[in-house]
JSON list of C-alpha atoms in Angstrom, two decimals:
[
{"chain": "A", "resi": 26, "resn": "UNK", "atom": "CA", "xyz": [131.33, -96.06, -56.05]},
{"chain": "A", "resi": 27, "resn": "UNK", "atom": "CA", "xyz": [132.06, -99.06, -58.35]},
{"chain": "A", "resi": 28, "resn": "UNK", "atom": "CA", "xyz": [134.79, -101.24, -58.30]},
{"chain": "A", "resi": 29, "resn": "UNK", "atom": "CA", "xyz": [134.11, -104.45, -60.70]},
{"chain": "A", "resi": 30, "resn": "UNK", "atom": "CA", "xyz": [136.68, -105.76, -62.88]},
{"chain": "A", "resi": 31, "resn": "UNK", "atom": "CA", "xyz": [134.53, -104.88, -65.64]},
{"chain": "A", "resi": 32, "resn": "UNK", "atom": "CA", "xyz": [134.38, -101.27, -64.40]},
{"chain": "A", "resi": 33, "resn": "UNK", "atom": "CA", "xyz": [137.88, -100.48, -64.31]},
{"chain": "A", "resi": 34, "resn": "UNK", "atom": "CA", "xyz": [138.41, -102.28, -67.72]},
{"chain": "A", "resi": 35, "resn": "UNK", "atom": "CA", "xyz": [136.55, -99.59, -69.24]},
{"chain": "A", "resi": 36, "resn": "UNK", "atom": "CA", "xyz": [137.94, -97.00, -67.35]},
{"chain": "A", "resi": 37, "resn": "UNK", "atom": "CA", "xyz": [141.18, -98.15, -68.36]},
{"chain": "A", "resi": 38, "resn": "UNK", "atom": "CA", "xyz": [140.93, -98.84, -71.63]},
{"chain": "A", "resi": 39, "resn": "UNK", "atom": "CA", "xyz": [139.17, -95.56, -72.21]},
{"chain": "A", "resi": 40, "resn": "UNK", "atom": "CA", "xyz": [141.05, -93.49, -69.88]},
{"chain": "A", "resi": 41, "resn": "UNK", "atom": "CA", "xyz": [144.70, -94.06, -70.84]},
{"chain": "A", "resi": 42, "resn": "UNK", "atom": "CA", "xyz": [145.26, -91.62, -73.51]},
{"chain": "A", "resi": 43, "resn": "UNK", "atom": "CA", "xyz": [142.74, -89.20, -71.53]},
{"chain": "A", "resi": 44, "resn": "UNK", "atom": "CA", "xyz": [145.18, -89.38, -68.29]},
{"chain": "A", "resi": 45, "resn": "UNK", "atom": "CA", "xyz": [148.43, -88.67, -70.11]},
{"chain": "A", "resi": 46, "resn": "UNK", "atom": "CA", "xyz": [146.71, -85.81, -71.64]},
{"chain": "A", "resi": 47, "resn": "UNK", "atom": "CA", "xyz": [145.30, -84.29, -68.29]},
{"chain": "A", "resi": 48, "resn": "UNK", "atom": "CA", "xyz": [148.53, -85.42, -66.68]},
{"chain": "A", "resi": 49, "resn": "UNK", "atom": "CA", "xyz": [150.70, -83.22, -68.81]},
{"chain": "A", "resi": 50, "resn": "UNK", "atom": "CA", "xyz": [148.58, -80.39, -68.56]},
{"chain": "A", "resi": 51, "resn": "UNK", "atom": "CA", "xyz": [147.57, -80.40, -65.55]},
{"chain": "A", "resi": 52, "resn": "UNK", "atom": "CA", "xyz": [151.69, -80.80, -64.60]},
{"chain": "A", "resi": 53, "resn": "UNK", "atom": "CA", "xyz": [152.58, -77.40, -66.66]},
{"chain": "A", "resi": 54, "resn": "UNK", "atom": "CA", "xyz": [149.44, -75.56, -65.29]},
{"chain": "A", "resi": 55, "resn": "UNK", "atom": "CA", "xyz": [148.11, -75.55, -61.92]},
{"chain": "A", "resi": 56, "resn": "UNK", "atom": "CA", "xyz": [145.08, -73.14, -62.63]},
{"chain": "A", "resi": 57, "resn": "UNK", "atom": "CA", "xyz": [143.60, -76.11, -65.27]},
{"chain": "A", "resi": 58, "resn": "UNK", "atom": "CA", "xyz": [140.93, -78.14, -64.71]},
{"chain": "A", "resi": 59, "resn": "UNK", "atom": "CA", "xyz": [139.92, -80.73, -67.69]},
{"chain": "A", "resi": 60, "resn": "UNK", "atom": "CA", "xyz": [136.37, -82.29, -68.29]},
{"chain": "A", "resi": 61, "resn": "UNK", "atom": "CA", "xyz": [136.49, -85.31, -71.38]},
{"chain": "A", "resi": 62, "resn": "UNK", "atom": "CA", "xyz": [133.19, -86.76, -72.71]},
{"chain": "A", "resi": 63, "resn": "UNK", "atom": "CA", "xyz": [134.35, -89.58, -74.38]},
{"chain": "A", "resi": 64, "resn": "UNK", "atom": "CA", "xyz": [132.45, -92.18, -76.50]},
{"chain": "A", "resi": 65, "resn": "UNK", "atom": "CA", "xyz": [133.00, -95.83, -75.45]},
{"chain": "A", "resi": 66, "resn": "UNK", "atom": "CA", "xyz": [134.01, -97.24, -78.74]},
{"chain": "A", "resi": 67, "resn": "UNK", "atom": "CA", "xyz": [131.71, -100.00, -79.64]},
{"chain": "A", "resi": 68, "resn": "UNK", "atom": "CA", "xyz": [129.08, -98.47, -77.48]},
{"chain": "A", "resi": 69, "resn": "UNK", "atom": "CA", "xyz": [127.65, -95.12, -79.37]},
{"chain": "A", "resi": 70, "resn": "UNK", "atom": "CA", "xyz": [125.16, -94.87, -76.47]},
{"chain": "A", "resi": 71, "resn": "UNK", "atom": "CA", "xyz": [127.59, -94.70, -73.42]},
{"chain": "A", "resi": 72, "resn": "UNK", "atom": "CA", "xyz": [129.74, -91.70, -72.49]},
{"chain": "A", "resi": 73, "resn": "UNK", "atom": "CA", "xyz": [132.87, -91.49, -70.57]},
{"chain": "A", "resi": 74, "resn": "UNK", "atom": "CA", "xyz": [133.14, -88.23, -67.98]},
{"chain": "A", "resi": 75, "resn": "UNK", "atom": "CA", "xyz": [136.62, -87.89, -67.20]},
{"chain": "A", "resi": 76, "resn": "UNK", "atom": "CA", "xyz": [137.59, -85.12, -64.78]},
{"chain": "A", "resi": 77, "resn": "UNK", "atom": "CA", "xyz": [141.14, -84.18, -63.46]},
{"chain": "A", "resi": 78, "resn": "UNK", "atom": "CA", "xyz": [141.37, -80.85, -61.06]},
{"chain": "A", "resi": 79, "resn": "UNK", "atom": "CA", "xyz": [143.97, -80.34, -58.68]},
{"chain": "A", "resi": 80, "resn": "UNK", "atom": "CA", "xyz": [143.29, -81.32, -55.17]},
{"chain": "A", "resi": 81, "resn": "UNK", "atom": "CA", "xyz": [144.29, -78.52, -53.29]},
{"chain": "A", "resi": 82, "resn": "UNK", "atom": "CA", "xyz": [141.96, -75.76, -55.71]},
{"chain": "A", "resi": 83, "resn": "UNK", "atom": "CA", "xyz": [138.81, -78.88, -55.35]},
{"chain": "A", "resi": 84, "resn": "UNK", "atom": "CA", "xyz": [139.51, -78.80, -51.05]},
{"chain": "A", "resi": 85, "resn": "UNK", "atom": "CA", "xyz": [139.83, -75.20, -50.61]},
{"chain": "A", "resi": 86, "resn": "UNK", "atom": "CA", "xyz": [136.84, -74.73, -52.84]},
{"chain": "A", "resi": 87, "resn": "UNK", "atom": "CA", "xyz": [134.91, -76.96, -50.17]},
{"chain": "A", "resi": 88, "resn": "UNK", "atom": "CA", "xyz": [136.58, -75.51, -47.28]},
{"chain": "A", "resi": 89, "resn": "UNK", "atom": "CA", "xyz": [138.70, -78.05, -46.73]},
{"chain": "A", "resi": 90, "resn": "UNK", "atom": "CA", "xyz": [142.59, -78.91, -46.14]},
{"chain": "A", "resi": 91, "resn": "UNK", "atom": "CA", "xyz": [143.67, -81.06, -48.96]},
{"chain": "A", "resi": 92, "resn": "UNK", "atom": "CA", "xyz": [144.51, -84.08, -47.49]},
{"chain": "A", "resi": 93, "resn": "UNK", "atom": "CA", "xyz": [141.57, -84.23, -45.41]},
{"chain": "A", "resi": 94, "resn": "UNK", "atom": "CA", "xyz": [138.81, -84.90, -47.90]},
{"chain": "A", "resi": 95, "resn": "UNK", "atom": "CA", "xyz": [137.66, -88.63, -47.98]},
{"chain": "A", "resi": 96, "resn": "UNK", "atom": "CA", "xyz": [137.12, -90.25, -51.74]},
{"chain": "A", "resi": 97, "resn": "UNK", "atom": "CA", "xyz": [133.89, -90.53, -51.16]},
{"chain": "A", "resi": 98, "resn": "UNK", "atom": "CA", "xyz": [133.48, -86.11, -50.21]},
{"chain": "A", "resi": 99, "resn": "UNK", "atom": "CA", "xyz": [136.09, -85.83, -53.24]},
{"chain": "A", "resi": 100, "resn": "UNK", "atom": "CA", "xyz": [133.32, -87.64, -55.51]},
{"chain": "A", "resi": 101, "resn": "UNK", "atom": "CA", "xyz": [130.14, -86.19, -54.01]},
{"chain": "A", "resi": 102, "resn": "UNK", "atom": "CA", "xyz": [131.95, -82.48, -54.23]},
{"chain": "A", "resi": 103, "resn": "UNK", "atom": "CA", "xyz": [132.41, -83.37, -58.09]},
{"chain": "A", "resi": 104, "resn": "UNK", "atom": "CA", "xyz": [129.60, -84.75, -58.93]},
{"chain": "A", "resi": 105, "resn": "UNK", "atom": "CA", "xyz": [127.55, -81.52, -57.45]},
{"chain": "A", "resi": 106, "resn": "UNK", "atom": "CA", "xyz": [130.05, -79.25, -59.03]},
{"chain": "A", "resi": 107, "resn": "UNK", "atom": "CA", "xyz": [130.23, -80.93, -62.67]},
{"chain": "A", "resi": 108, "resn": "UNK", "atom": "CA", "xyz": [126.99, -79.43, -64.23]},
{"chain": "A", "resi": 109, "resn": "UNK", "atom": "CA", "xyz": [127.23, -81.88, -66.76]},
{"chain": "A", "resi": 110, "resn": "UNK", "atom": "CA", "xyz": [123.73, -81.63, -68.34]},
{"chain": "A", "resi": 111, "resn": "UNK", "atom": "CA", "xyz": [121.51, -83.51, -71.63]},
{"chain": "A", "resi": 112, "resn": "UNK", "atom": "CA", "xyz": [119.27, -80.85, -73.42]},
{"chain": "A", "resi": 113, "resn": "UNK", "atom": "CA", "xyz": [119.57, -78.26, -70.85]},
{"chain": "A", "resi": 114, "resn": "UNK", "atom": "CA", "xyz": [118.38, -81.02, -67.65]},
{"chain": "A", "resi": 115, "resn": "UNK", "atom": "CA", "xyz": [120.86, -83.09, -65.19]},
{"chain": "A", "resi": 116, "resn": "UNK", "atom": "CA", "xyz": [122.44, -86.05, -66.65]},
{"chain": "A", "resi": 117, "resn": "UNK", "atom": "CA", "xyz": [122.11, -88.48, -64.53]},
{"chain": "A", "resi": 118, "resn": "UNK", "atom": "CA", "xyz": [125.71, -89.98, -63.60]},
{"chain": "A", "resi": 119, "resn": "UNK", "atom": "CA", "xyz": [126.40, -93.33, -63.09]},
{"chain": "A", "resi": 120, "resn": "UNK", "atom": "CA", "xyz": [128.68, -94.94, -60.89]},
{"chain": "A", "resi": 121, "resn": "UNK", "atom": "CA", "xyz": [132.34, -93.05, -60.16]},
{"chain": "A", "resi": 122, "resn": "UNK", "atom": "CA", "xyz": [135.93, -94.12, -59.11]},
{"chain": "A", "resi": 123, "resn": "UNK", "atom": "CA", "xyz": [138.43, -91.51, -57.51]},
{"chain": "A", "resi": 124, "resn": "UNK", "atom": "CA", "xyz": [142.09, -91.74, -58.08]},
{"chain": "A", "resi": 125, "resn": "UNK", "atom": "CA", "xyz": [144.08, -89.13, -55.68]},
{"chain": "A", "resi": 126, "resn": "UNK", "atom": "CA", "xyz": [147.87, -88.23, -56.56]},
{"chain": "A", "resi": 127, "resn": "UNK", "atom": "CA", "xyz": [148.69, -86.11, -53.71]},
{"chain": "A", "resi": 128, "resn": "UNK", "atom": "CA", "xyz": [152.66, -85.99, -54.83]},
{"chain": "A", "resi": 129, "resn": "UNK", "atom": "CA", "xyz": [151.22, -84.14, -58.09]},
{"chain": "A", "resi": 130, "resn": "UNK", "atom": "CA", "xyz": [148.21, -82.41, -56.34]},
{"chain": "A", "resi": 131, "resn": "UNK", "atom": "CA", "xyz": [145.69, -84.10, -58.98]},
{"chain": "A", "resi": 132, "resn": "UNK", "atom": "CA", "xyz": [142.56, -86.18, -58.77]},
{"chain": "A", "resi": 133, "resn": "UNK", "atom": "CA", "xyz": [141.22, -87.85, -61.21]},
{"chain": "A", "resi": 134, "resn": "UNK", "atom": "CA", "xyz": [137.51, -88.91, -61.19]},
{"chain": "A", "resi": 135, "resn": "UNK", "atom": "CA", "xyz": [135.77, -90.84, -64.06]},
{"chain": "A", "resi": 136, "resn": "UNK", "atom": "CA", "xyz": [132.07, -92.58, -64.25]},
{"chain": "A", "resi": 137, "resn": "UNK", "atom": "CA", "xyz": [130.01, -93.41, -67.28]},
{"chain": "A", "resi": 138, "resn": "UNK", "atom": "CA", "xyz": [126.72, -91.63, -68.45]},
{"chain": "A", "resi": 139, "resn": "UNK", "atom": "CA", "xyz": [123.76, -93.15, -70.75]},
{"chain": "A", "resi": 140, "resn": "UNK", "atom": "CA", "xyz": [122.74, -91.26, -73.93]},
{"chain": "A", "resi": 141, "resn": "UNK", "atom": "CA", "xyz": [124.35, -90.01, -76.81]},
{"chain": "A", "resi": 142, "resn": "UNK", "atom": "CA", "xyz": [127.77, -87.74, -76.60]},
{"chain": "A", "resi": 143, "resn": "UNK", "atom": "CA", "xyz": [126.19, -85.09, -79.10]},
{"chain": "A", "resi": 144, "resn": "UNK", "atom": "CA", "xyz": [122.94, -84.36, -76.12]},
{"chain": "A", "resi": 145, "resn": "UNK", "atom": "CA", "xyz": [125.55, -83.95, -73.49]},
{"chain": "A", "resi": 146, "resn": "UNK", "atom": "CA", "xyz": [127.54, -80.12, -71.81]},
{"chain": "A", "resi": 147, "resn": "UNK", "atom": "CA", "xyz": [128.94, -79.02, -68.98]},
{"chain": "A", "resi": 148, "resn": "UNK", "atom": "CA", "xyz": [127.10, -76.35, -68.36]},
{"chain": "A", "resi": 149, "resn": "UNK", "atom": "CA", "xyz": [129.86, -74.20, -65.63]},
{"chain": "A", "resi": 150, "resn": "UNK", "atom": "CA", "xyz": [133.47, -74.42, -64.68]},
{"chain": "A", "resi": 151, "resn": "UNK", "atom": "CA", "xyz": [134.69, -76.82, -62.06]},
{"chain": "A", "resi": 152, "resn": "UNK", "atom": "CA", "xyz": [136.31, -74.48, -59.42]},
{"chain": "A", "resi": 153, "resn": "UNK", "atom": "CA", "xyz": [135.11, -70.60, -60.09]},
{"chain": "A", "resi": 154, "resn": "UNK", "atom": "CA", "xyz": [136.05, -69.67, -56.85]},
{"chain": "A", "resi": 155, "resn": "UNK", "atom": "CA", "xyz": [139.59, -70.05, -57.79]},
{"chain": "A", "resi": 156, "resn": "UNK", "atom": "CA", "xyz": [141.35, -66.59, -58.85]},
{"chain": "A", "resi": 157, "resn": "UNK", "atom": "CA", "xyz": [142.63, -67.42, -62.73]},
{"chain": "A", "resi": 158, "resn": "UNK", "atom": "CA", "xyz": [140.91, -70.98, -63.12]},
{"chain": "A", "resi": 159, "resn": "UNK", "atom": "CA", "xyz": [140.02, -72.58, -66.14]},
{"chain": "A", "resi": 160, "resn": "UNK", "atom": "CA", "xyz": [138.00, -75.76, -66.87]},
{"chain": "A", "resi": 161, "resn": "UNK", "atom": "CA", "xyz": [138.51, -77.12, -70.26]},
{"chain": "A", "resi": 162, "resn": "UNK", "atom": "CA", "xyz": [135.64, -79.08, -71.30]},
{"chain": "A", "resi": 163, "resn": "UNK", "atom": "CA", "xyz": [136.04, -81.66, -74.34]},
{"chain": "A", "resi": 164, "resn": "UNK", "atom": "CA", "xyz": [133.82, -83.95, -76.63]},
{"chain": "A", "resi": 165, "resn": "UNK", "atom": "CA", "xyz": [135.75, -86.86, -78.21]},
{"chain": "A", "resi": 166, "resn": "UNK", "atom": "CA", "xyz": [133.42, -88.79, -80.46]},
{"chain": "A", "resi": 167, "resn": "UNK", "atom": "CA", "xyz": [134.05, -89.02, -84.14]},
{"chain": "A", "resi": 168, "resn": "UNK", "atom": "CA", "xyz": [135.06, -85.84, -84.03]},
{"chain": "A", "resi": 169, "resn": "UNK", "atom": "CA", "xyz": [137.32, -83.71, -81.24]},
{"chain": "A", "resi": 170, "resn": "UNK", "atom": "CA", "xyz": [135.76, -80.41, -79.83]},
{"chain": "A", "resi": 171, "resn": "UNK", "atom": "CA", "xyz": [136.58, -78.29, -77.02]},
{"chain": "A", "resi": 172, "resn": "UNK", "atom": "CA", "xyz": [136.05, -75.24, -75.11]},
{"chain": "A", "resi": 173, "resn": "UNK", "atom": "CA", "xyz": [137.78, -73.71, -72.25]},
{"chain": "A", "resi": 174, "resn": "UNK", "atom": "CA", "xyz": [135.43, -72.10, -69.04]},
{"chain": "A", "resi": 175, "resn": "UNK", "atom": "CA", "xyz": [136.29, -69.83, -66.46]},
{"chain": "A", "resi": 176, "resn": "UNK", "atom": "CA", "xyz": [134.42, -68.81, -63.32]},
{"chain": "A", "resi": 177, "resn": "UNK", "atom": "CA", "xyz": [134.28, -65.43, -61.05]},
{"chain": "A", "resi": 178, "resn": "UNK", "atom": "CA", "xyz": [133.30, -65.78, -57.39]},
{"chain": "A", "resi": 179, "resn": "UNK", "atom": "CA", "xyz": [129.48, -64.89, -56.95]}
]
């Protein structure tokens, strides 16, 4: 995971209005799960992937009390669970940061990705296994689109 100064800039700077968004929902609805691809403004070639799930639906998912997963098993589970894809084939991800907020159950995750915003889906919900969840996945470029996902246990 990276933590340079010019790292969190960006993830500042392009998170802020991103986090109050996924902070309010996620505050009035438990069962949501939000996915942002968000082009870095000057940069038409670099993609934000901001995700914000609650903690306890993410550690049950992996089997795990909440407060016992470890930033670094919160970002792996993510990143394996994402399904964030370019032209039907893996995006590669780059570097992440994890922000937990165990008083509001929520963790926020964001990292960048290479490639234009219009080649780039998430391809499954988050958390299926959980009963009534929903993963809303939105594009944010010059123009806003989303869709909401929901999974069924296989």
């Amino acid at each position: 995971m990276l933590t340079s100064r010019r790292f969190r800039a960006v993830c500042a700077a392009a998170g802020i209005v991103w986090l109050l968004s996924s902070m309010t929902l996620l505050a009035h609805d438990l069962l949501l799960s939000t996915v942002d691809l968000v082009r870095q403004p000057g940069a038409p070639e670099r993609v934000d992937v901001l995700v914000a799930l609650p903690l306890s639906h993410l550690a049950g998912a992996e089997h795990a009390p909440a407060g016992a997963l470890s930033s670094v098993e919160i970002d792996v589970a993510i990143r394996r669970r994402l399904g964030l894809t370019r032209r039907g084939t893996p995006a590669p991800l780059g570097p992440s940061m994890v922000m937990v907020d165990a008083a509001t159950d929520v963790v926020r995750w964001q990292t960048t990705v290479d490639g234009p915003l219009e080649t780039l889906d998430v391809d499954r919900a988050l958390v299926p296994e959980a009963a009534g969840a929903r993963t809303r996945v939105r594009h944010a470029g010059a123009g806003t689109a989303e869709r909401w996902m929901t999974g069924t246990p296989s």
